[in-house]
XYZ file of C-alpha atoms in Angstrom:
183
model
C 16.886 -5.231 19.407
C 15.851 -7.235 16.329
C 17.791 -9.338 14.097
C 17.209 -9.195 10.329
C 18.224 -12.526 8.844
C 18.531 -12.344 4.997
C 19.529 -15.414 3.085
C 17.781 -13.748 0.101
C 18.392 -10.159 -0.501
C 15.530 -7.391 -0.946
C 15.692 -3.748 -0.984
C 11.993 -3.040 -0.143
C 11.749 -5.697 2.759
C 15.074 -4.598 4.452
C 14.418 -0.952 4.126
C 10.807 -1.379 5.518
C 12.106 -3.416 8.425
C 14.956 -0.976 9.293
C 12.821 2.053 8.893
C 9.901 0.718 10.678
C 12.159 -0.441 13.531
C 13.871 3.081 13.786
C 10.662 5.027 13.723
C 9.509 2.756 16.715
C 12.867 3.179 18.634
C 13.987 -0.287 17.882
C 17.716 -1.209 16.768
C 17.612 -3.451 13.769
C 20.847 -5.546 13.160
C 21.001 -6.714 9.460
C 22.602 -10.051 9.153
C 23.086 -11.191 5.526
C 23.850 -14.647 4.250
C 27.685 -13.965 4.449
C 27.490 -12.523 7.960
C 26.488 -15.643 9.961
C 26.527 -19.469 9.653
C 22.873 -20.149 9.636
C 22.750 -23.830 8.379
C 26.439 -24.220 7.556
C 28.732 -24.395 10.656
C 25.679 -23.795 13.059
C 22.429 -25.432 12.798
C 19.328 -23.450 12.407
C 18.384 -24.533 15.881
C 21.500 -23.457 17.405
C 21.408 -20.017 15.541
C 17.779 -19.517 16.927
C 18.845 -20.216 20.472
C 21.822 -17.868 20.165
C 19.913 -14.997 18.503
C 16.827 -15.545 20.859
C 19.218 -14.742 23.757
C 20.551 -11.588 22.294
C 17.558 -10.090 20.364
C 13.832 -9.444 21.249
C 12.749 -10.503 17.843
C 13.991 -12.189 14.524
C 13.030 -11.342 10.932
C 13.851 -14.030 8.233
C 13.797 -13.706 4.706
C 15.086 -16.758 2.873
C 14.158 -19.842 0.908
C 12.859 -22.929 2.897
C 9.744 -22.201 4.904
C 10.949 -24.955 7.385
C 13.739 -22.455 8.396
C 11.319 -19.684 9.691
C 9.433 -22.525 11.444
C 12.540 -23.768 13.187
C 13.707 -20.365 14.104
C 10.261 -19.671 15.743
C 10.258 -23.078 17.542
C 13.730 -22.545 18.994
C 14.443 -18.916 19.509
C 12.071 -18.064 22.425
C 11.283 -14.686 20.642
C 8.715 -13.533 18.054
C 9.836 -14.501 14.544
C 8.556 -12.679 11.530
C 8.539 -14.153 8.061
C 9.926 -11.715 5.624
C 9.647 -14.282 2.708
C 10.002 -17.984 2.149
C 9.144 -20.369 -0.535
C 5.723 -20.967 0.853
C 4.539 -17.550 2.066
C 5.454 -13.651 1.683
C 3.493 -12.272 4.561
C 5.077 -8.873 4.802
C 4.116 -8.186 1.088
C 0.620 -9.554 1.382
C 0.124 -7.585 4.594
C 1.203 -4.260 2.889
C -0.926 -5.128 -0.323
C -4.022 -5.966 1.683
C -3.766 -2.905 3.919
C -3.808 -0.936 0.609
C -6.717 -2.788 -0.629
C -8.615 -2.380 2.643
C -7.926 1.332 2.796
C -9.241 1.909 -0.845
C -11.573 -0.908 -1.641
C -13.807 -2.140 1.400
C -14.906 -5.717 0.902
C -13.079 -6.103 -2.258
C -13.129 -8.833 -4.588
C -9.623 -9.872 -5.505
C -8.221 -11.944 -8.286
C -4.579 -13.463 -8.535
C -3.696 -14.472 -12.042
C -0.479 -16.365 -12.748
C 1.353 -19.059 -10.914
C -1.181 -20.008 -8.116
C 1.463 -22.119 -6.357
C 3.640 -19.195 -5.422
C 4.277 -17.562 -2.014
C 2.338 -14.351 -2.808
C -0.717 -16.239 -4.103
C -0.740 -18.420 -1.010
C -0.400 -15.478 1.282
C -3.288 -13.524 -0.416
C -5.331 -16.627 -0.276
C -4.936 -16.917 3.576
C -5.249 -13.104 4.188
C -8.230 -12.909 1.972
C -9.731 -15.755 4.072
C -9.240 -14.003 7.281
C -10.354 -10.555 5.870
C -13.587 -11.757 4.350
C -12.622 -11.264 0.792
C -13.939 -12.844 -2.421
C -10.599 -14.305 -3.654
C -9.883 -15.970 -6.960
C -6.931 -17.753 -8.468
C -6.851 -17.839 -12.218
C -4.030 -20.061 -13.465
C -3.285 -23.349 -15.534
C -4.433 -26.464 -13.579
C -0.835 -27.527 -13.305
C -0.107 -24.171 -11.430
C -2.988 -24.470 -9.027
C -2.155 -24.041 -5.308
C -1.536 -27.051 -3.147
C -4.984 -28.480 -2.302
C -4.160 -28.899 1.274
C -3.301 -25.113 1.506
C -6.722 -24.291 -0.189
C -8.480 -26.496 2.351
C -6.555 -24.912 5.286
C -7.604 -21.351 4.105
C -11.248 -22.537 3.653
C -11.175 -23.912 7.243
C -10.152 -20.513 8.542
C -12.991 -19.050 6.851
C -15.363 -21.568 8.543
C -13.784 -21.224 11.819
C -13.782 -17.434 11.947
C -17.000 -17.020 9.861
C -15.498 -14.370 7.866
C -17.763 -14.897 4.861
C -14.751 -15.068 2.497
C -14.845 -17.195 -0.650
C -12.009 -18.791 -2.437
C -12.298 -19.854 -6.102
C -9.681 -21.673 -8.076
C -10.193 -21.651 -11.850
C -8.466 -22.255 -15.033
C -10.786 -19.899 -16.743
C -9.097 -16.393 -16.563
C -12.357 -14.594 -17.388
C -14.154 -16.368 -14.628
C -11.109 -15.328 -12.296
C -11.296 -11.631 -13.117
C -15.097 -11.099 -13.723
C -16.365 -8.386 -11.430
C -13.236 -8.054 -9.292
C -12.102 -4.767 -7.916
C -8.388 -5.509 -8.166
C -6.187 -7.930 -10.150
C -2.848 -9.055 -8.839
C -0.453 -10.926 -11.083
C 3.164 -12.295 -11.211
């Protein structure tokens, strides 16, 4: 049994989790923002403890990244990030699976708002998968430097051979890449 907590609605994420769970023989219980008291009458910590006693896992799709971290800290069960303001790992995983299936060792460029959750996710996933990853955006839309350093630390730690380039030159960002991702 898994709980699907959706502060923020989504057709694809909800259907992917429900269908995937069903295919694996798992019951998925959808709990939308109007179905529970998450952060209203019940704190995130209390909600995590209650759901952790009733479910074997929790998926959270919402706004504040701290919420998914608190759910993971206090629930005692696995918690999956379906989307937060900081990361979108379910989308990133699906996108990188497609790239890996079709473009081994790809060079990937993200062009647009380099601060958003998808750009952050692709940067971390590329670091772990050993990809040449580039973000092309205006300087004021560059990703958080601390996140860039964290992703580069993963490259060094796991010796993946990945590279991360952040540039405000769109031609440099896309030169010689195999795939371009944009918002």
